[in-house]
Amino acid sequence: MAPPSIDELAAVAAALAAPGKGLLASDESTGTIGKRLEKGGIENTAENRRAYRELLYTAPGIGGAFSGVIMFKETLGQCASDGTPFVEVLRRAGVMAGIKVDEGLVPLEGGEEGETSTRGLETLEAACRQYVAQGARFAKWRAALRVEEGRCPSDLAVKVNAEQLAEYAAICQAAGLVPIVEPELLIDGPHSAETFAAASEKAIAACVAALWRRGVALEACLLKPQMVVQGTECSAPRAAPEQVAAATLRVMRRVVPPAVAGIMFLSGGQTEEEATRNLDAINKLAKEEGRAPWSLSFSFGRGLQASVLKIWSNAPPSRASEARAMAGALAEANAAAARGEFAGRHPSVTSAPGATLHETWRGWRTDVDPAAAPPPAPALALAGV
């Protein structure tokens, strides 16, 4: 069977970016979800991972809040407790299945300390064919870029990661998958919101240029950036949602072409409540100004899961229904924010003053045993792609 045409992929992208709907990012690798499970006293086993994802995928009302769910390759092949494949569980709810296709971060040869590129291009074409056969409709590839005043992201890191994202997107479209392009700028460090905004412009503009060079159809892809926020160690007071909204929209208008189907923001270590209120402010401002040619929605992981996992962790089976209800409440809150209509109390139980969902392992850790680390990416070979 021939892969979908660009027009068909554009229709899928438009459906994923449907007004008032967003994406649940449940594509954590076995190691990442394991850290979160074990933090709550839950053993990192395949069955526990499956049971936790089933709770998320069967939450009430997800069909009205989510257009798609990003899955890890293990989860794509798993089933609900009644034997129904997860892909089918989601399809019955009106939700499309997506798949994380990158193989994680590696140190960037020639880059600044801690800079990375992403693995997985060598086997991506064959993997995409397999994922399509398993029912995936879209894909995600994550690049991670450090932000440091006057130093990071380096020109090399921006170029290499932009080229990798563009090559991934081209391979996905050829295979029949809508690509989500994720140049994540990490919030680690003391940088200001102004520094973060400049780095965001630089990274996203490079990605757009690389997509053009690769011939990627922008109407058949989605962008997954971070909102413009200051670093976790910044001494300035936390920006109000209205400030985050103004800074974020300014960057997006400068560098994201109108042809892009949708902008699906990541939560990136913000608390659940911060992520929701910032998204709501972005959409309120966009509606007030009437100058946003794309859907402005969410592709949240921790921002949709932290409270669910807290309730489910170390809890008797009878609390599974409570955790499932929390998953539905968080989905509903963010769907409202994607319409600019969120109001009232946030359902989160993890957003107390001073709380954080920041995870230090989201970038490349310098304390990794070199003997156990994957080899660095050959930056020079990629720079001329």
XYZ file of C-alpha atoms in Angstrom:
385
model
C 0.000 0.000 0.000
C 1.314 3.442 -0.939
C 1.982 5.843 1.953
C -0.447 8.736 2.455
C -0.064 11.762 0.209
C 1.076 15.108 1.583
C -2.534 16.297 1.448
C -3.575 13.309 3.551
C -0.749 13.937 6.018
C -1.752 17.601 6.195
C -5.273 16.498 7.123
C -3.856 14.361 9.939
C -1.734 17.289 11.150
C -4.776 19.564 11.094
C -6.743 17.016 13.118
C -3.932 16.774 15.664
C -3.956 20.571 15.945
C -7.757 20.772 16.230
C -8.897 23.756 18.329
C -9.247 22.919 22.003
C -7.392 19.624 21.777
C -3.794 18.684 22.470
C -1.409 15.790 22.888
C -0.615 13.572 25.847
C 3.118 12.868 25.806
C 3.429 9.423 27.383
C 6.546 8.484 25.431
C 8.977 8.343 28.335
C 11.729 5.794 27.806
C 11.932 2.793 30.102
C 14.637 4.542 32.105
C 12.809 7.861 32.446
C 9.444 6.407 33.445
C 11.337 4.060 35.741
C 12.849 6.979 37.658
C 9.390 8.459 38.139
C 7.808 5.163 39.185
C 10.591 4.314 41.602
C 10.375 7.784 43.146
C 6.826 6.810 44.124
C 7.855 3.402 45.410
C 6.699 1.454 42.344
C 8.966 -1.165 40.805
C 9.946 -0.437 37.205
C 8.500 -3.523 35.521
C 6.861 -3.927 32.127
C 3.543 -4.742 33.804
C 3.631 -1.674 36.051
C 4.481 0.532 33.079
C 1.623 -1.032 31.122
C -0.859 -0.643 33.979
C 0.097 2.995 34.484
C -0.310 3.827 30.792
C -3.664 2.012 30.717
C -4.835 4.296 33.505
C -3.917 7.341 31.389
C -5.482 5.999 28.185
C -8.803 5.092 29.810
C -9.290 8.348 31.726
C -12.760 9.889 31.374
C -13.262 12.386 28.582
C -9.873 12.072 26.897
C -11.482 12.037 23.458
C -12.673 15.582 24.025
C -9.286 16.803 25.240
C -6.670 14.855 23.288
C -6.278 14.575 19.546
C -3.293 12.260 19.936
C -1.119 10.360 22.387
C 2.642 10.003 21.919
C 3.775 6.522 22.937
C 7.064 4.757 23.578
C 7.805 1.775 21.321
C 7.137 -0.694 24.167
C 3.713 0.817 24.795
C 2.730 0.878 21.119
C 2.658 -2.924 21.161
C 0.956 -3.347 24.535
C -2.679 -4.048 25.370
C -5.198 -3.050 27.998
C -6.017 -5.561 30.727
C -8.913 -6.905 28.636
C -6.569 -7.682 25.735
C -7.503 -4.703 23.545
C -4.417 -3.122 21.934
C -3.741 0.353 23.267
C -3.845 1.728 19.721
C -7.412 0.434 19.433
C -8.367 1.736 22.894
C -7.304 5.192 21.775
C -8.921 4.900 18.344
C -12.279 4.095 19.952
C -11.927 7.290 21.992
C -11.210 9.298 18.833
C -7.526 9.708 19.680
C -4.636 9.020 17.288
C -1.563 7.045 18.300
C 1.873 8.571 17.838
C 5.363 7.270 18.497
C 8.671 8.588 19.833
C 11.223 7.583 17.203
C 14.524 9.004 18.437
C 16.963 6.859 20.409
C 18.065 9.437 22.959
C 20.835 11.975 23.385
C 24.587 11.672 22.846
C 27.352 14.220 23.519
C 27.960 16.564 20.589
C 31.518 16.289 19.355
C 32.973 19.782 19.008
C 30.154 21.411 20.956
C 30.212 23.160 24.295
C 30.235 21.081 27.470
C 26.908 19.329 27.951
C 25.649 19.929 24.404
C 24.075 17.014 22.592
C 22.702 15.651 19.378
C 20.175 12.829 19.028
C 20.565 9.201 17.939
C 18.360 7.151 15.648
C 18.591 8.392 12.056
C 20.432 5.321 10.789
C 17.524 2.974 11.511
C 14.668 5.464 11.261
C 13.299 4.561 7.830
C 12.781 0.893 8.707
C 11.447 1.791 12.149
C 8.864 4.158 10.657
C 7.538 1.439 8.375
C 7.121 -0.837 11.392
C 5.381 1.831 13.460
C 2.946 2.621 10.647
C 2.108 -1.090 10.444
C 1.400 -1.023 14.188
C -1.065 1.837 13.807
C 0.972 4.986 14.468
C -0.175 8.113 12.615
C 2.461 10.600 13.745
C 5.935 10.673 15.273
C 8.132 12.739 17.572
C 11.883 13.399 17.653
C 13.431 15.403 20.488
C 16.504 17.580 20.321
C 17.730 19.116 23.584
C 19.586 22.430 23.587
C 21.281 23.993 26.595
C 20.851 27.717 27.228
C 23.676 29.763 28.707
C 24.309 33.473 28.236
C 26.932 34.057 25.523
C 27.759 30.352 25.203
C 24.865 27.980 24.547
C 23.314 26.933 22.372
C 26.394 27.068 20.180
C 26.083 27.597 16.435
C 27.226 24.005 15.957
C 24.582 22.575 18.288
C 21.847 24.594 16.599
C 22.956 23.551 13.103
C 23.448 19.850 13.834
C 20.178 19.457 15.710
C 18.216 21.430 13.110
C 19.579 19.244 10.321
C 18.771 16.084 12.269
C 15.220 17.250 12.935
C 14.744 18.080 9.253
C 16.092 14.720 8.097
C 13.833 12.944 10.583
C 10.819 14.946 9.377
C 11.514 14.136 5.733
C 11.878 10.415 6.488
C 8.636 10.414 8.475
C 6.606 12.120 5.767
C 7.956 9.717 3.149
C 6.878 6.811 5.374
C 3.398 8.214 6.033
C 3.854 9.744 9.489
C 3.225 13.357 10.512
C 6.422 14.567 12.227
C 6.454 16.590 15.424
C 9.600 18.727 15.400
C 10.835 19.274 18.962
C 13.811 21.591 19.492
C 13.552 21.648 23.285
C 15.480 24.403 25.014
C 16.300 23.225 28.516
C 15.298 25.382 31.464
C 18.306 24.331 33.571
C 20.444 27.245 34.733
C 20.265 30.929 35.713
C 19.414 32.417 32.308
C 16.853 35.199 31.980
C 13.666 35.024 29.939
C 15.263 37.447 27.458
C 18.222 35.104 26.933
C 15.822 32.197 26.527
C 13.779 34.118 23.950
C 16.865 34.876 21.849
C 17.966 31.240 22.006
C 14.460 30.107 21.023
C 14.437 32.360 17.971
C 17.848 31.084 16.916
C 16.952 27.405 17.312
C 13.480 27.510 15.759
C 14.590 29.670 12.826
C 17.365 27.174 12.079
C 14.871 24.305 12.207
C 12.480 26.034 9.822
C 15.312 26.760 7.371
C 16.477 23.141 7.537
C 12.928 21.885 6.954
C 12.698 24.076 3.843
C 16.014 22.752 2.532
C 14.868 19.167 3.038
C 11.607 19.783 1.214
C 9.464 19.007 4.257
C 5.827 20.062 3.846
C 5.223 22.455 6.739
C 1.458 21.992 6.571
C 2.035 18.306 7.360
C 4.137 18.783 10.481
C 3.804 20.189 13.988
C 6.244 22.203 16.102
C 6.841 21.372 19.780
C 8.794 24.212 21.435
C 9.215 25.332 25.021
C 7.355 28.420 26.197
C 9.617 31.401 26.856
C 10.512 31.120 30.540
C 13.529 31.939 32.670
C 15.924 29.296 33.962
C 15.291 27.317 37.117
C 18.162 29.120 38.877
C 17.296 32.635 37.678
C 17.248 35.119 40.558
C 14.382 37.150 39.094
C 10.812 36.511 40.309
C 8.857 33.976 38.279
C 7.188 35.636 35.303
C 3.424 36.019 35.383
C 1.436 34.049 32.780
C 0.718 37.262 30.871
C 4.458 37.947 30.588
C 5.172 34.393 29.442
C 2.394 34.696 26.863
C 3.657 37.975 25.417
C 7.262 36.779 25.164
C 6.279 33.409 23.702
C 3.959 34.820 21.045
C 6.577 37.385 20.045
C 9.096 34.619 19.332
C 6.607 32.403 17.487
C 5.439 35.250 15.239
C 9.001 36.100 14.312
C 10.156 32.646 13.248
C 7.269 30.181 12.688
C 5.684 30.321 9.202
C 1.873 30.346 9.002
C 2.004 27.114 6.995
C 2.949 25.078 10.089
C -0.149 23.140 11.141
C 0.140 23.781 14.860
C 2.378 24.723 17.764
C 2.111 22.188 20.586
C 3.990 23.549 23.586
C 5.840 21.242 25.951
C 5.518 21.684 29.710
C 9.253 21.191 30.200
C 9.553 21.145 33.984
C 6.930 23.779 34.745
C 4.471 22.710 37.424
C 1.149 21.381 36.186
C -0.588 24.602 37.172
C 2.087 26.868 35.662
C 1.927 25.022 32.342
C -1.868 25.251 32.191
C -2.087 28.904 33.191
C 0.712 29.917 30.825
C -0.972 28.076 27.934
C -4.273 29.708 28.807
C -2.634 33.156 28.818
C -1.022 32.472 25.433
C -4.390 31.631 23.894
C -6.197 34.520 25.580
C -3.612 36.970 24.239
C -3.654 35.404 20.772
C -7.441 35.798 20.628
C -7.289 39.379 21.880
C -4.690 40.355 19.290
C -6.074 38.174 16.501
C -2.614 37.492 15.095
C -1.960 33.759 15.524
C -2.182 31.791 12.259
C -1.605 28.425 13.961
C -3.303 26.382 16.647
C -1.593 27.004 20.017
C -1.988 23.921 22.135
C -0.141 21.453 24.338
C 1.972 18.330 24.164
C 2.492 17.824 27.884
C 4.094 14.917 29.702
C 4.777 15.807 33.325
C 2.188 18.590 33.023
C -0.522 15.948 32.549
C 0.872 13.148 34.691
C 2.549 14.336 37.897
C -0.607 14.401 40.027
C -1.843 11.152 38.505
C 1.373 9.388 39.412
C 1.380 10.874 42.911
C -2.094 9.478 43.592
C -1.332 6.108 41.999
C 2.024 5.626 43.746
C 1.977 3.429 46.849
C -1.820 3.363 46.686
C -4.227 0.450 47.103
C -5.981 -0.706 43.912
C -9.110 1.141 45.007
C -7.328 4.456 44.353
C -6.782 3.652 40.677
C -10.174 5.182 39.920
C -9.111 8.341 41.771
C -5.917 8.525 39.726
C -7.899 7.970 36.530
C -10.275 10.778 37.489
C -7.279 13.070 38.061
C -5.980 12.206 34.581
C -9.334 13.239 33.148
C -9.428 16.459 35.171
C -5.945 17.500 34.027
C -6.864 16.719 30.420
C -9.997 18.853 30.701
C -8.103 21.754 32.310
C -5.541 21.880 29.520
C -8.151 21.520 26.792
C -9.819 24.598 28.284
C -6.450 26.386 28.332
C -5.954 25.517 24.662
C -9.163 27.469 24.019
C -8.107 30.327 26.314
C -11.002 29.466 28.610
C -9.404 28.014 31.729
C -10.816 29.452 34.949
C -11.069 28.510 38.585
C -9.033 26.174 40.736
C -6.488 23.894 39.111
C -6.895 20.160 39.868
C -3.169 19.569 40.467
C -1.995 18.140 43.795
C 1.673 18.820 42.986
C 1.665 22.597 42.428
C 2.180 23.939 45.958
C 4.295 27.120 46.306
C 7.917 26.280 45.624
C 7.068 22.991 43.927
C 8.873 21.957 40.761
C 8.682 19.212 38.162
C 12.162 20.002 36.869
C 14.276 16.911 36.188
C 18.036 17.255 35.910
C 18.426 14.263 33.588
C 16.527 15.856 30.684
C 19.813 16.919 29.084
C 23.128 15.094 28.970
C 24.441 14.397 32.456
C 28.136 15.091 32.934
C 28.323 12.540 35.759
C 27.609 9.600 33.431
C 30.275 6.912 33.489
C 32.172 7.438 30.193
C 32.548 3.673 29.785
C 28.772 3.275 29.836
C 28.001 6.271 27.660
C 27.184 6.004 23.947
C 29.804 7.444 21.609
C 29.572 11.117 20.653
C 27.820 12.058 17.445
C 30.218 12.928 14.603
C 29.337 16.602 14.340
C 31.514 17.336 11.324
C 29.833 14.643 9.260
C 26.437 16.124 10.043
C 27.346 19.766 9.672
C 27.389 19.586 5.908
C 24.203 17.555 5.504
